[in-house]
Amino acid sequence: MWSTQDVSDTKNMLDKNKKSGYWIVAVAIILCFATGILIGRYGTTSVADYHNFDVRNLVIDEISAEEIDSNLRYLTSTPHVAGTAQDLLQAEWMRDRFLEAGLDEAKTIPYDVLLSYPRVGVMNKVSLIDEQGRINYTTAGRQPPLGSPEEFSDDILHNFNAFSANGVVEGNVVYVHYGRKKDYEYLLSRGINVSGHIALIRLGAIFRGSKVDLAERYGAIGVILFSDRLEKTSQNRNNTYPDSWWMPGTGAEYGHVGRLRGGDLLTPFYPAIESAFRIKEENHPGLPKIPVQAIGYEEAEVILRNISPENSAPTKWIGKMDAPYSLGPSLRNPGWRVRLDVSTVNERRTTFNTIGILRGSVEDDRYVLLGNHRDAWTFGALDPSSGTASMIEIARVFGKMKRDQNWRPRRTIVFCSWGAHEYGLVGSYEWTQQHATVLGQRAVAYLNVDTAVSGNRTLFGNAFPTLKQLLIDTAKLIPNPSVHEIESGHKTVFDTWLAQSRDRDNVDQPMVGHLGGGSDFEGFSYVIGIPAADFGYMKNGVYPTQYSLYDSYHLASNIVDRGFVHHQAVARMWAVAAVTLSDSVILPLDILAYASYLNHSLSLLHTKYGPILQQNGVSLKHVRVSVDHFMFSVKHFSENELKNVDQSNIFAVRRVNDKLMYLERFFIDSKGLPDHPETNHVIFSTSSSDSHNFNTFAGLVDLIVQVENKTESNDPEIWSKIRHHLSVIAFLIGEAGRSLNGDF
C-alpha cells in the first residue's frame, strides 16, 4: 500500500516532469526553427538563387575600367620599395580604400625584417681597368628617365640587387650563359674554370638567386647579371620604351639574389614580430658572400667586346647582342681586368601587409583569400600594381553590393595586400607563418594575382588540380576585352584563351599550368596545403621592362592596355571566382582532377626514374598502391557521398565540404621535404636548385637528380633519404584517400 506521503511525492514528481516536458518541447521547437533558418541559408546550390539576384553578373557589370585606371594612376605616382616611407603610405592608403569600400575590417600589419638597399649617394658600378690601373669604361649605375615625369623622382634607387654582398673585386671574366649547373659543366669540359674570376651571366631560364648560388659554389669572386637583347628587344633595337614596351639598352633589372625562401631571413619558420628570436646575419646560408650587380644590355655589350675571342661560345649560347660571344676568361687587352664595385647593404626595416575582411553571412569561419603584393622596385605599373588596382576595385564593388543589395558572401572573403614580396615573398610568408594554424583550419582557397596584366594577347592560368576547372568555367563568363577578338568570333575570355593556348591532352579546354614558384601562393600552398591559383593577361611570357625603371603608368596606359579593358577582364574573373568559392553550397573543388593528375604524374615518374630506382633496389610499388587507393576513394566519394549529399542538411553539407577542403592538407609533411625544410607539400613544390621552377614530387626528384649515377654503395646516405621519402609519399597519399571514406 502506498502512503499518503508516497502519493503526494509522486504527484509532485509528475508535476515536475510535466514542466520539464514543456521545456523540452519548447527547446525542441526553438532548435527546429533555428535549424530551419540555417537550412534555408545552406540549402541552395545556386549563387543567384541564394541571393535572389545574379551576383556574378552584377559583379561583371559593376567592375569599372575607369576606377582601375584611377587606382593605378595613384599607385604609380611614386616609387614604393618595401621598407620605405612610400611603402607605409601605400599600405595605409590600401587600408583606407578597403574601409571606404565598406569592408567590415581593414588594418595594416607591421613586420620587422631584413631588407637590402644601395648605399645612399654611392653608385654600384662595373668598370674596365687597363694595365696601368686607369678606368677606361664605367657603367652608369642608374637608369635615365625616358618616358614619364615621375621617372625623375629622387626616391628612385640606384641599380642594385638586394642581398648582394658588398665590396670591390677585380679579375678576368667568364661568360656562363644562364649560369645553370650544366653551363658550368660545359665550361669545365672546355677547360674553362670560373674559379677566381667574375661570372658574366645572362638573366633568364632560372631564378637569379640560383645563378648567384651556383657561381659562388663554382668559385666565382663576383657576378655581373645582364639581359640579352634576344629577350628584351624586337628586331629594331631602337624601337624601345617609351615608344614601345621593349627594354631600352640603358634598362637594368632590379631583383633580390637571396638563396632561401620562407620570409624574413633572420626569423626562419616564424613570424618577424616584436617577440621573435633573430639569428645573426653573419654567415647566414641564405645570403650571398660575393658581390652581384645587374647592368643594361648596352653596358654588357662593352664587357663582351672586351673578352678575348679565342674561346668562342657555342651556338646555343649566342643571343642578339651587338658583340661577339666569347667565353673568356682572358680579356682582349693584356693586363686589363674588370672591376665590380658594390656598396649594397642589408638593413632591418619595417614592412607592412594590409588585410581587409568581408565577413560571411553563414560560414564566417571559412575563408576565401585574394592576394597580390603591393611593393615594387620602382613604380611597378604592371608588376604588381595592375593587380593591386584591380583588387581595390573588387573591394569597392563588393562593398557596394553589401550596401545597395544587402549582400554578403556565404563565406568570409579576405583581401591580402602583401609587403616586401620582391625581397623573397616576405610579407605573405610572415603572415602565413603567424596565422598558419587558423589558416590550416579555415582557409578554402587562395586566389593570387601577382600581375593582372603583363600583355594583351590572352589569359594565362596556373592552379592546383582542384581549382583548374574553376578558372576555365569562370573564363567562360567574362566578356572578351578585345574588339578584334570579338570580331573573330571569340566572345569570351575563354574563347581567346582556348584559341591561343589549347591543352594538348584535352583539346576542348585551354592549357592551365602548374603554379611553380616565385609568388605569394607559396606560403599558403607549399607549406600549409591550401589550394591556390594564379592568373592574369599576358602576351608572350615575361614583359621586357619588368623590374626596371620603365614599368610605368605610361607603359600600362598608353602601350599595353589602352582603356584598361584587360585589367577590367582580370578583375571580373578574380571577383567572379571569389564569389563562386564563397557562395557555392558545395565547394567547387575538383578532386577527380586531382586523382587523375596523381595517376598520370606517377606514371611519368616511373618512366623517367624507374630504371635508376630499380637498379638500386628501390620500388615505387607502395606509392602505386596508395595512388590506386586514392583514385578509388575519390571516385567512390564523388559518386556516392558528394553526389547524393542532402543540401538541406547543414551538417551533411559541412561534413562533405570539410572533406573537400582538408584533402590538400593531407599532402603536407610537417617535417619538410628532404634538405628543403621550408617546403612541406610532397606533391607540389619548387625545385631546391631553382626556387622558381616546379616539379611534381619535388623532394624525391631533387634527391634523384642529386644522386646522379651513384649507386647505393657509392652514396648510401642519399639513397636512404630516397627510400625514406618514398615511404612518406606513399603514407600521405594513402591517408588522403582514407580521409574521404571512413574514419580510421
mmCIF file of C-alpha atoms in Angstrom, residues 257-574:
data_model
loop_
_atom_site.group_PDB
_atom_site.id
_atom_site.type_symbol
_atom_site.label_atom_id
_atom_site.label_comp_id
_atom_site.label_asym_id
_atom_site.label_seq_id
_atom_site.Cartn_x
_atom_site.Cartn_y
_atom_site.Cartn_z
ATOM 1 C CA VAL A 257 69.593 37.351 -55.035
ATOM 2 C CA GLY A 258 68.955 35.694 -51.683
ATOM 3 C CA ARG A 259 69.105 31.914 -51.730
ATOM 4 C CA LEU A 260 66.439 30.823 -49.289
ATOM 5 C CA ARG A 261 62.674 31.276 -49.345
ATOM 6 C CA GLY A 262 60.389 31.363 -46.400
ATOM 7 C CA GLY A 263 60.073 35.028 -45.474
ATOM 8 C CA ASP A 264 62.402 37.062 -43.304
ATOM 9 C CA LEU A 265 65.920 35.624 -43.380
ATOM 10 C CA LEU A 266 66.536 36.334 -39.704
ATOM 11 C CA THR A 267 63.389 34.635 -38.368
ATOM 12 C CA PRO A 268 63.102 31.392 -40.380
ATOM 13 C CA PHE A 269 59.863 29.417 -39.936
ATOM 14 C CA TYR A 270 58.405 32.002 -37.524
ATOM 15 C CA PRO A 271 56.897 35.487 -37.977
ATOM 16 C CA ALA A 272 59.114 38.566 -37.595
ATOM 17 C CA ILE A 273 57.046 40.063 -34.794
ATOM 18 C CA GLU A 274 58.360 42.021 -31.817
ATOM 19 C CA SER A 275 58.985 38.940 -29.670
ATOM 20 C CA ALA A 276 60.759 36.966 -32.403
ATOM 21 C CA PHE A 277 64.197 35.455 -31.891
ATOM 22 C CA ARG A 278 66.565 36.517 -34.667
ATOM 23 C CA ILE A 279 69.594 34.638 -35.871
ATOM 24 C CA LYS A 280 72.757 36.544 -36.692
ATOM 25 C CA GLU A 281 73.135 37.903 -40.190
ATOM 26 C CA GLU A 282 76.803 36.887 -40.368
ATOM 27 C CA ASN A 283 77.351 33.635 -42.239
ATOM 28 C CA HIS A 284 73.635 33.265 -42.955
ATOM 29 C CA PRO A 285 73.246 30.455 -45.535
ATOM 30 C CA GLY A 286 70.683 32.466 -47.488
ATOM 31 C CA LEU A 287 72.921 35.472 -48.103
ATOM 32 C CA PRO A 288 75.480 35.605 -50.933
ATOM 33 C CA LYS A 289 79.109 36.103 -49.999
ATOM 34 C CA ILE A 290 80.128 37.651 -53.320
ATOM 35 C CA PRO A 291 79.116 40.993 -54.883
ATOM 36 C CA VAL A 292 76.419 40.984 -57.574
ATOM 37 C CA GLN A 293 75.297 43.718 -59.958
ATOM 38 C CA ALA A 294 72.868 43.856 -62.887
ATOM 39 C CA ILE A 295 73.643 46.054 -65.907
ATOM 40 C CA GLY A 296 71.856 47.035 -69.123
ATOM 41 C CA TYR A 297 72.454 45.189 -72.366
ATOM 42 C CA GLU A 298 74.301 48.146 -73.921
ATOM 43 C CA GLU A 299 76.691 48.043 -70.967
ATOM 44 C CA ALA A 300 77.011 44.258 -71.208
ATOM 45 C CA GLU A 301 77.961 44.597 -74.883
ATOM 46 C CA VAL A 302 81.010 46.610 -73.839
ATOM 47 C CA ILE A 303 82.120 43.824 -71.496
ATOM 48 C CA LEU A 304 81.532 41.139 -74.154
ATOM 49 C CA ARG A 305 83.569 43.090 -76.726
ATOM 50 C CA ASN A 306 86.499 43.156 -74.325
ATOM 51 C CA ILE A 307 86.619 39.379 -73.716
ATOM 52 C CA SER A 308 89.413 37.644 -75.624
ATOM 53 C CA PRO A 309 87.988 35.868 -78.718
ATOM 54 C CA GLU A 310 89.979 32.598 -78.586
ATOM 55 C CA ASN A 311 87.258 30.664 -76.749
ATOM 56 C CA SER A 312 84.110 31.257 -78.762
ATOM 57 C CA ALA A 313 80.743 30.388 -77.220
ATOM 58 C CA PRO A 314 78.628 27.532 -78.618
ATOM 59 C CA THR A 315 75.781 28.468 -80.941
ATOM 60 C CA LYS A 316 73.102 27.854 -78.310
ATOM 61 C CA TRP A 317 74.753 30.418 -76.033
ATOM 62 C CA ILE A 318 74.610 33.208 -78.615
ATOM 63 C CA GLY A 319 71.832 35.787 -78.398
ATOM 64 C CA LYS A 320 71.333 39.089 -80.226
ATOM 65 C CA MET A 321 73.920 41.303 -78.602
ATOM 66 C CA ASP A 322 75.936 43.652 -80.794
ATOM 67 C CA ALA A 323 79.132 41.945 -79.649
ATOM 68 C CA PRO A 324 80.940 38.626 -80.102
ATOM 69 C CA TYR A 325 80.072 35.896 -77.609
ATOM 70 C CA SER A 326 83.344 34.613 -76.173
ATOM 71 C CA LEU A 327 83.770 32.548 -73.036
ATOM 72 C CA GLY A 328 86.937 34.086 -71.586
ATOM 73 C CA PRO A 329 88.422 34.195 -69.066
ATOM 74 C CA SER A 330 91.131 36.417 -70.553
ATOM 75 C CA LEU A 331 90.341 39.929 -71.732
ATOM 76 C CA ARG A 332 91.194 41.168 -75.207
ATOM 77 C CA ASN A 333 93.863 43.599 -73.955
ATOM 78 C CA PRO A 334 96.687 42.054 -71.881
ATOM 79 C CA GLY A 335 96.801 43.328 -68.326
ATOM 80 C CA TRP A 336 93.233 44.634 -68.400
ATOM 81 C CA ARG A 337 90.672 43.484 -65.855
ATOM 82 C CA VAL A 338 87.081 44.081 -64.806
ATOM 83 C CA ARG A 339 86.292 45.773 -61.508
ATOM 84 C CA LEU A 340 82.982 45.123 -59.730
ATOM 85 C CA ASP A 341 82.265 47.719 -57.029
ATOM 86 C CA VAL A 342 79.119 47.095 -54.960
ATOM 87 C CA SER A 343 78.072 49.068 -51.868
ATOM 88 C CA THR A 344 74.683 47.428 -51.240
ATOM 89 C CA VAL A 345 73.914 46.995 -47.536
ATOM 90 C CA ASN A 346 71.395 44.938 -45.580
ATOM 91 C CA GLU A 347 69.182 46.684 -43.031
ATOM 92 C CA ARG A 348 66.380 45.764 -40.693
ATOM 93 C CA ARG A 349 63.310 47.710 -41.733
ATOM 94 C CA THR A 350 59.570 47.555 -41.145
ATOM 95 C CA THR A 351 57.318 46.451 -43.979
ATOM 96 C CA PHE A 352 53.539 46.253 -43.953
ATOM 97 C CA ASN A 353 50.755 43.960 -45.080
ATOM 98 C CA THR A 354 47.259 45.380 -45.459
ATOM 99 C CA ILE A 355 44.384 42.979 -44.759
ATOM 100 C CA GLY A 356 40.700 43.671 -45.493
ATOM 101 C CA ILE A 357 37.854 41.409 -44.376
ATOM 102 C CA LEU A 358 34.279 40.997 -45.635
ATOM 103 C CA ARG A 359 32.639 38.587 -43.228
ATOM 104 C CA GLY A 360 30.471 35.732 -44.435
ATOM 105 C CA SER A 361 26.797 35.536 -43.579
ATOM 106 C CA VAL A 362 26.674 31.785 -42.934
ATOM 107 C CA GLU A 363 30.127 30.227 -42.658
ATOM 108 C CA ASP A 364 32.137 33.160 -41.396
ATOM 109 C CA ASP A 365 34.816 30.734 -40.183
ATOM 110 C CA ARG A 366 35.653 29.654 -43.757
ATOM 111 C CA TYR A 367 37.943 31.965 -45.699
ATOM 112 C CA VAL A 368 38.357 32.635 -49.415
ATOM 113 C CA LEU A 369 41.529 34.691 -49.777
ATOM 114 C CA LEU A 370 42.514 37.086 -52.578
ATOM 115 C CA GLY A 371 46.160 38.142 -52.665
ATOM 116 C CA ASN A 372 48.507 40.492 -54.511
ATOM 117 C CA HIS A 373 51.768 42.105 -53.482
ATOM 118 C CA ARG A 374 51.997 45.879 -53.322
ATOM 119 C CA ASP A 375 55.737 46.671 -53.244
ATOM 120 C CA ALA A 376 57.779 47.306 -56.382
ATOM 121 C CA TRP A 377 61.397 48.155 -57.211
ATOM 122 C CA THR A 378 60.242 51.392 -58.809
ATOM 123 C CA PHE A 379 56.672 52.169 -59.983
ATOM 124 C CA GLY A 380 55.604 48.612 -60.741
ATOM 125 C CA ALA A 381 52.750 49.607 -63.027
ATOM 126 C CA LEU A 382 52.217 46.089 -64.351
ATOM 127 C CA ASP A 383 54.046 44.089 -61.673
ATOM 128 C CA PRO A 384 52.353 44.326 -59.218
ATOM 129 C CA SER A 385 50.181 47.422 -59.382
ATOM 130 C CA SER A 386 47.919 46.179 -62.171
ATOM 131 C CA GLY A 387 46.816 43.547 -59.655
ATOM 132 C CA THR A 388 46.692 45.981 -56.739
ATOM 133 C CA ALA A 389 44.493 48.425 -58.669
ATOM 134 C CA SER A 390 42.184 45.548 -59.630
ATOM 135 C CA MET A 391 41.924 44.298 -56.043
ATOM 136 C CA ILE A 392 40.840 47.724 -54.803
ATOM 137 C CA GLU A 393 38.136 47.806 -57.471
ATOM 138 C CA ILE A 394 36.841 44.370 -56.429
ATOM 139 C CA ALA A 395 36.643 45.536 -52.807
ATOM 140 C CA ARG A 396 34.711 48.629 -53.953
ATOM 141 C CA VAL A 397 32.205 46.538 -55.903
ATOM 142 C CA PHE A 398 31.719 44.003 -53.092
ATOM 143 C CA GLY A 399 31.212 46.841 -50.637
ATOM 144 C CA LYS A 400 28.688 48.470 -52.964
ATOM 145 C CA MET A 401 26.709 45.230 -53.246
ATOM 146 C CA LYS A 402 26.746 44.892 -49.480
ATOM 147 C CA ARG A 403 25.405 48.429 -49.143
ATOM 148 C CA ASP A 404 22.939 48.516 -52.048
ATOM 149 C CA GLN A 405 21.776 44.890 -52.235
ATOM 150 C CA ASN A 406 22.225 43.860 -48.599
ATOM 151 C CA TRP A 407 24.607 41.196 -49.937
ATOM 152 C CA ARG A 408 27.153 39.240 -48.002
ATOM 153 C CA PRO A 409 29.095 36.227 -49.220
ATOM 154 C CA ARG A 410 28.238 32.907 -47.620
ATOM 155 C CA ARG A 411 31.884 32.510 -46.562
ATOM 156 C CA THR A 412 34.288 35.221 -45.450
ATOM 157 C CA ILE A 413 36.390 36.925 -48.148
ATOM 158 C CA VAL A 414 39.835 38.174 -47.128
ATOM 159 C CA PHE A 415 41.754 40.740 -49.214
ATOM 160 C CA CYS A 416 45.541 40.483 -48.762
ATOM 161 C CA SER A 417 47.974 43.195 -49.913
ATOM 162 C CA TRP A 418 51.500 41.950 -49.282
ATOM 163 C CA GLY A 419 54.626 43.933 -48.482
ATOM 164 C CA ALA A 420 58.252 43.027 -49.321
ATOM 165 C CA HIS A 421 57.348 40.412 -51.926
ATOM 166 C CA GLU A 422 60.301 41.469 -54.058
ATOM 167 C CA TYR A 423 62.702 40.538 -51.260
ATOM 168 C CA GLY A 424 61.611 36.909 -51.254
ATOM 169 C CA LEU A 425 57.839 36.823 -50.614
ATOM 170 C CA VAL A 426 58.483 38.228 -47.157
ATOM 171 C CA GLY A 427 55.087 39.749 -46.337
ATOM 172 C CA SER A 428 52.984 36.754 -47.339
ATOM 173 C CA TYR A 429 55.293 34.259 -45.658
ATOM 174 C CA GLU A 430 55.348 36.247 -42.406
ATOM 175 C CA TRP A 431 51.557 36.401 -42.361
ATOM 176 C CA THR A 432 51.082 32.711 -43.143
ATOM 177 C CA GLN A 433 53.670 31.817 -40.506
ATOM 178 C CA GLN A 434 51.845 33.951 -37.957
ATOM 179 C CA HIS A 435 48.407 32.503 -38.778
ATOM 180 C CA ALA A 436 49.305 29.023 -40.019
ATOM 181 C CA THR A 437 47.116 27.136 -37.555
ATOM 182 C CA VAL A 438 43.997 29.215 -38.205
ATOM 183 C CA LEU A 439 44.530 29.148 -41.972
ATOM 184 C CA GLY A 440 45.027 25.396 -41.892
ATOM 185 C CA GLN A 441 41.687 25.038 -40.143
ATOM 186 C CA ARG A 442 39.645 27.581 -42.071
ATOM 187 C CA ALA A 443 41.066 28.559 -45.480
ATOM 188 C CA VAL A 444 39.154 27.264 -48.512
ATOM 189 C CA ALA A 445 41.417 28.571 -51.279
ATOM 190 C CA TYR A 446 43.862 31.344 -52.160
ATOM 191 C CA LEU A 447 43.428 33.288 -55.427
ATOM 192 C CA ASN A 448 46.639 35.091 -56.332
ATOM 193 C CA VAL A 449 47.049 37.761 -58.995
ATOM 194 C CA ASP A 450 50.690 38.752 -58.940
ATOM 195 C CA THR A 451 50.397 40.750 -62.157
ATOM 196 C CA ALA A 452 46.915 41.286 -63.587
ATOM 197 C CA VAL A 453 48.168 42.463 -66.972
ATOM 198 C CA SER A 454 51.615 41.793 -68.430
ATOM 199 C CA GLY A 455 50.363 41.774 -72.013
ATOM 200 C CA ASN A 456 47.150 41.838 -74.040
ATOM 201 C CA ARG A 457 47.120 38.616 -76.072
ATOM 202 C CA THR A 458 45.401 36.055 -73.845
ATOM 203 C CA LEU A 459 44.617 34.950 -70.343
ATOM 204 C CA PHE A 460 47.026 32.582 -68.626
ATOM 205 C CA GLY A 461 46.180 30.460 -65.615
ATOM 206 C CA ASN A 462 48.131 28.255 -63.228
ATOM 207 C CA ALA A 463 46.491 26.298 -60.432
ATOM 208 C CA PHE A 464 46.338 23.237 -58.233
ATOM 209 C CA PRO A 465 44.274 20.463 -59.879
ATOM 210 C CA THR A 466 41.256 21.183 -57.685
ATOM 211 C CA LEU A 467 40.972 24.763 -58.979
ATOM 212 C CA LYS A 468 41.761 24.381 -62.671
ATOM 213 C CA GLN A 469 38.154 23.798 -63.696
ATOM 214 C CA LEU A 470 37.090 26.835 -61.672
ATOM 215 C CA LEU A 471 39.382 29.031 -63.793
ATOM 216 C CA ILE A 472 38.062 27.523 -67.007
ATOM 217 C CA ASP A 473 34.403 27.861 -66.031
ATOM 218 C CA THR A 474 34.923 31.419 -64.814
ATOM 219 C CA ALA A 475 36.642 32.465 -68.044
ATOM 220 C CA LYS A 476 33.521 31.400 -69.953
ATOM 221 C CA LEU A 477 31.520 34.067 -68.102
ATOM 222 C CA ILE A 478 33.869 37.011 -68.756
ATOM 223 C CA PRO A 479 33.264 39.199 -71.843
ATOM 224 C CA ASN A 480 36.228 39.416 -74.183
ATOM 225 C CA PRO A 481 38.056 42.749 -73.724
ATOM 226 C CA SER A 482 39.428 42.755 -77.288
ATOM 227 C CA VAL A 483 37.288 44.194 -80.087
ATOM 228 C CA HIS A 484 39.428 42.338 -82.619
ATOM 229 C CA GLU A 485 38.891 39.036 -80.823
ATOM 230 C CA ILE A 486 35.131 39.605 -80.648
ATOM 231 C CA GLU A 487 35.086 40.300 -84.384
ATOM 232 C CA SER A 488 36.928 36.978 -84.849
ATOM 233 C CA GLY A 489 34.105 35.166 -83.082
ATOM 234 C CA HIS A 490 35.749 34.949 -79.650
ATOM 235 C CA LYS A 491 33.070 36.461 -77.419
ATOM 236 C CA THR A 492 34.548 35.492 -74.054
ATOM 237 C CA VAL A 493 37.937 35.409 -72.370
ATOM 238 C CA PHE A 494 37.668 31.610 -72.534
ATOM 239 C CA ASP A 495 37.319 31.643 -76.329
ATOM 240 C CA THR A 496 40.565 33.535 -76.863
ATOM 241 C CA TRP A 497 42.339 31.501 -74.197
ATOM 242 C CA LEU A 498 41.315 28.271 -75.906
ATOM 243 C CA ALA A 499 42.386 29.533 -79.323
ATOM 244 C CA GLN A 500 45.766 30.763 -78.104
ATOM 245 C CA SER A 501 46.687 28.004 -75.637
ATOM 246 C CA ARG A 502 44.924 24.703 -76.211
ATOM 247 C CA ASP A 503 45.568 21.807 -73.834
ATOM 248 C CA ARG A 504 47.237 19.065 -75.868
ATOM 249 C CA ASP A 505 45.697 16.348 -73.702
ATOM 250 C CA ASN A 506 42.200 17.871 -73.808
ATOM 251 C CA VAL A 507 41.713 19.930 -76.953
ATOM 252 C CA ASP A 508 38.356 21.285 -75.765
ATOM 253 C CA GLN A 509 39.988 23.146 -72.910
ATOM 254 C CA PRO A 510 42.720 25.772 -72.624
ATOM 255 C CA MET A 511 46.025 24.946 -71.003
ATOM 256 C CA VAL A 512 46.058 25.543 -67.243
ATOM 257 C CA GLY A 513 49.590 25.199 -65.956
ATOM 258 C CA HIS A 514 51.164 24.398 -62.605
ATOM 259 C CA LEU A 515 51.929 27.114 -60.094
ATOM 260 C CA GLY A 516 55.712 26.853 -59.940
ATOM 261 C CA GLY A 517 57.361 29.348 -57.589
ATOM 262 C CA GLY A 518 58.148 32.994 -57.136
ATOM 263 C CA SER A 519 54.827 34.337 -55.917
ATOM 264 C CA ASP A 520 52.797 34.698 -52.752
ATOM 265 C CA PHE A 521 50.850 31.453 -53.029
ATOM 266 C CA GLU A 522 53.958 29.594 -51.813
ATOM 267 C CA GLY A 523 53.353 30.023 -48.085
ATOM 268 C CA PHE A 524 49.706 29.074 -48.465
ATOM 269 C CA SER A 525 50.114 26.104 -50.785
ATOM 270 C CA TYR A 526 53.538 24.544 -50.290
ATOM 271 C CA VAL A 527 53.663 24.996 -46.514
ATOM 272 C CA ILE A 528 50.061 24.834 -45.235
ATOM 273 C CA GLY A 529 48.369 22.924 -48.059
ATOM 274 C CA ILE A 530 45.780 25.447 -49.239
ATOM 275 C CA PRO A 531 44.677 25.102 -52.889
ATOM 276 C CA ALA A 532 45.753 28.117 -54.933
ATOM 277 C CA ALA A 533 45.518 29.639 -58.386
ATOM 278 C CA ASP A 534 47.347 32.474 -60.135
ATOM 279 C CA PHE A 535 46.227 34.144 -63.356
ATOM 280 C CA GLY A 536 46.324 37.286 -65.484
ATOM 281 C CA TYR A 537 46.561 38.586 -69.036
ATOM 282 C CA MET A 538 49.833 38.140 -70.917
ATOM 283 C CA LYS A 539 51.444 38.413 -74.335
ATOM 284 C CA ASN A 540 54.457 36.114 -74.555
ATOM 285 C CA GLY A 541 55.851 35.311 -71.136
ATOM 286 C CA VAL A 542 57.614 37.971 -69.061
ATOM 287 C CA TYR A 543 57.239 41.523 -70.365
ATOM 288 C CA PRO A 544 60.562 43.174 -71.310
ATOM 289 C CA THR A 545 60.633 46.121 -68.876
ATOM 290 C CA GLN A 546 59.765 44.119 -65.762
ATOM 291 C CA TYR A 547 61.836 45.043 -62.657
ATOM 292 C CA SER A 548 63.153 48.192 -64.339
ATOM 293 C CA LEU A 549 62.547 51.934 -64.056
ATOM 294 C CA TYR A 550 60.351 51.734 -67.141
ATOM 295 C CA ASP A 551 57.485 49.731 -65.631
ATOM 296 C CA SER A 552 55.460 52.948 -65.503
ATOM 297 C CA TYR A 553 51.914 54.262 -65.812
ATOM 298 C CA HIS A 554 52.836 55.326 -69.366
ATOM 299 C CA LEU A 555 53.683 51.715 -70.188
ATOM 300 C CA ALA A 556 50.393 50.424 -68.769
ATOM 301 C CA SER A 557 48.014 53.080 -70.094
ATOM 302 C CA ASN A 558 49.487 54.021 -73.464
ATOM 303 C CA ILE A 559 51.229 50.850 -74.646
ATOM 304 C CA VAL A 560 49.974 47.650 -73.011
ATOM 305 C CA ASP A 561 46.299 48.254 -72.171
ATOM 306 C CA ARG A 562 44.647 51.341 -73.621
ATOM 307 C CA GLY A 563 41.334 51.854 -71.862
ATOM 308 C CA PHE A 564 42.258 49.346 -69.135
ATOM 309 C CA VAL A 565 39.894 46.786 -70.636
ATOM 310 C CA HIS A 566 42.236 43.838 -69.955
ATOM 311 C CA HIS A 567 42.632 44.989 -66.362
ATOM 312 C CA GLN A 568 38.833 45.034 -66.186
ATOM 313 C CA ALA A 569 38.599 41.486 -67.562
ATOM 314 C CA VAL A 570 41.048 40.115 -64.993
ATOM 315 C CA ALA A 571 39.298 41.947 -62.143
ATOM 316 C CA ARG A 572 35.982 40.469 -63.298
ATOM 317 C CA MET A 573 37.468 36.991 -63.400
ATOM 318 C CA TRP A 574 39.088 37.385 -59.986
#
